[in-house]
Short mmCIF file of C-alpha atoms in Angstrom, two decimals:
data_model
loop_
_atom_site.label_atom_id
_atom_site.label_comp_id
_atom_site.label_asym_id
_atom_site.label_seq_id
_atom_site.Cartn_x
_atom_site.Cartn_y
_atom_site.Cartn_z
CA PRO Y 11 61.23 -26.17 -4.40
CA PHE Y 12 58.98 -28.71 -5.09
CA SER Y 13 58.01 -29.37 -1.81
CA THR Y 14 56.79 -26.41 -1.40
CA LEU Y 15 53.86 -26.66 -4.16
CA GLY Y 16 50.10 -26.56 -2.46
CA GLY Y 17 47.26 -27.07 -4.42
CA PRO Y 18 43.56 -26.54 -3.12
CA ILE Y 19 44.17 -29.03 -0.44
CA THR Y 20 46.72 -26.91 1.31
CA ILE Y 21 45.60 -23.49 0.56
CA ALA Y 22 42.28 -24.78 2.68
CA LYS Y 23 44.69 -25.32 5.32
CA ILE Y 24 46.36 -22.27 5.42
CA ILE Y 25 43.09 -20.21 5.17
CA GLY Y 26 41.55 -22.29 8.29
CA ASP Y 27 45.01 -21.24 10.26
CA THR Y 28 45.27 -17.58 8.63
CA ALA Y 29 41.02 -17.53 9.61
CA LYS Y 30 41.39 -17.79 13.34
CA MET Y 31 43.99 -14.80 12.94
CA GLY Y 32 41.45 -12.66 12.03
CA LEU Y 33 39.40 -11.09 9.42
CA ILE Y 34 42.44 -9.06 8.70
CA ALA Y 35 44.67 -11.76 7.79
CA LEU Y 36 42.32 -13.58 6.17
CA LEU Y 37 41.74 -10.65 3.34
CA SER Y 38 45.09 -9.90 2.72
CA PHE Y 39 45.83 -13.59 2.52
CA THR Y 40 43.15 -13.89 -0.02
CA ALA Y 41 44.17 -10.75 -1.71
CA LEU Y 42 47.67 -12.23 -1.76
CA LEU Y 43 46.39 -15.52 -3.08
CA SER Y 44 44.57 -13.56 -6.30
CA ILE Y 45 47.26 -11.23 -7.04
CA ASN Y 46 49.21 -15.21 -7.01
CA LEU Y 47 46.82 -16.94 -9.89
CA GLY Y 48 47.24 -13.01 -12.27
CA VAL Y 49 50.48 -13.15 -11.62
CA ILE Y 50 50.47 -17.14 -12.93
CA ASN Y 51 48.30 -16.78 -15.56
CA ILE Y 52 50.18 -14.38 -17.59
CA LEU Y 53 53.62 -16.19 -17.15
CA PRO Y 54 54.73 -17.88 -20.75
CA ILE Y 55 53.20 -20.77 -20.11
CA PRO Y 56 50.98 -22.51 -23.12
CA MET Y 57 47.45 -22.42 -22.19
CA LEU Y 58 47.94 -19.83 -20.04
CA ASP Y 59 46.78 -16.19 -20.61
CA GLY Y 60 50.61 -15.65 -20.90
CA SER Y 61 51.20 -17.59 -23.88
CA TYR Y 62 48.31 -15.55 -25.87
CA LEU Y 63 50.31 -12.34 -25.58
CA ILE Y 64 53.77 -14.57 -27.13
CA LEU Y 65 51.88 -16.04 -29.85
CA PHE Y 66 50.23 -12.07 -30.43
CA GLY Y 67 53.87 -11.32 -30.66
CA ILE Y 68 54.67 -13.92 -33.32
CA GLU Y 69 52.26 -12.87 -35.03
CA ALA Y 70 53.36 -9.24 -35.61
CA ILE Y 71 56.61 -10.32 -35.94
CA ARG Y 72 55.87 -12.56 -38.66
CA GLY Y 73 52.77 -10.50 -40.29
CA LYS Y 74 50.79 -14.36 -40.05
CA PRO Y 75 49.85 -16.27 -37.12
CA LEU Y 76 51.92 -20.12 -36.96
CA SER Y 77 50.04 -22.73 -38.03
CA LEU Y 78 47.37 -24.14 -36.45
CA LYS Y 79 48.82 -27.63 -36.17
CA THR Y 80 52.38 -25.65 -34.25
CA GLN Y 81 49.63 -24.01 -32.19
CA GLU Y 82 48.00 -26.92 -31.35
CA LEU Y 83 51.25 -28.70 -30.69
CA ILE Y 84 52.35 -25.54 -27.97
CA PHE Y 85 48.91 -25.96 -26.76
CA LYS Y 86 49.18 -29.94 -26.15
CA ILE Y 87 52.55 -29.82 -24.76
CA GLY Y 88 51.43 -26.55 -22.42
CA LEU Y 89 48.66 -28.93 -21.29
CA ALA Y 90 50.89 -31.60 -20.77
CA LEU Y 91 52.88 -29.48 -18.39
CA ILE Y 92 50.56 -28.40 -16.18
CA ILE Y 93 48.29 -31.55 -15.83
CA ILE Y 94 51.84 -33.12 -14.35
CA LEU Y 95 52.17 -29.76 -12.16
CA SER Y 96 48.60 -30.36 -11.14
CA ILE Y 97 49.73 -33.65 -9.99
CA ALA Y 98 52.63 -33.18 -8.48
CA VAL Y 99 50.90 -30.79 -6.48
CA PHE Y 100 47.75 -33.11 -5.73
CA TYR Y 101 50.57 -35.09 -4.49
CA ASN Y 102 52.21 -32.36 -2.17
CA ASP Y 103 48.73 -31.76 -0.38
CA ILE Y 104 48.39 -35.59 -0.30
CA TYR Y 105 51.36 -36.03 1.63
CA ARG Y 106 51.15 -33.11 4.06
CA LEU Y 107 47.10 -34.28 4.81
CA LEU Y 108 48.68 -37.57 5.80
CA THR Y 109 52.09 -36.98 7.46
CA GLY Y 110 50.66 -33.64 9.11
CA TRP Y 111 51.20 -30.72 7.33
CA LYS Y 112 54.79 -30.14 7.72
CA MET Y 113 55.56 -27.19 5.29
CA PRO Y 114 59.62 -27.56 4.59
#
C-alpha cells in the first residue's frame, strides 16, 4: 500500500535503528537495500534501465527503433510518474517524521 512507501528519511531512520542491532544486521539491511534498488531499476518503467530493455526488444521485433518523438514522449511520461512517486514518498517521510514514525 501507499502508506508503506518510504524514501531517504525513512531509510535513514531504519538504518539508525538497524545499526543499534549490530554490524551483521546493518550489513544485511544494506545488502537488502542494494538488491531492492537493483530490482526496481530493471522494472520496465520509462527512465529506468528496464525500459531500455523493452525499447531494444521493440527495436529487434520491428527492425528499426521507435521515432525519437515517440521515445521522448515515453520518457516524459516515465519522468512524470517518477516525479509523482517521489512526491508521494517524500510526503510519507514527512508524515512519519511529524507523527513519530508510525509505519502500518
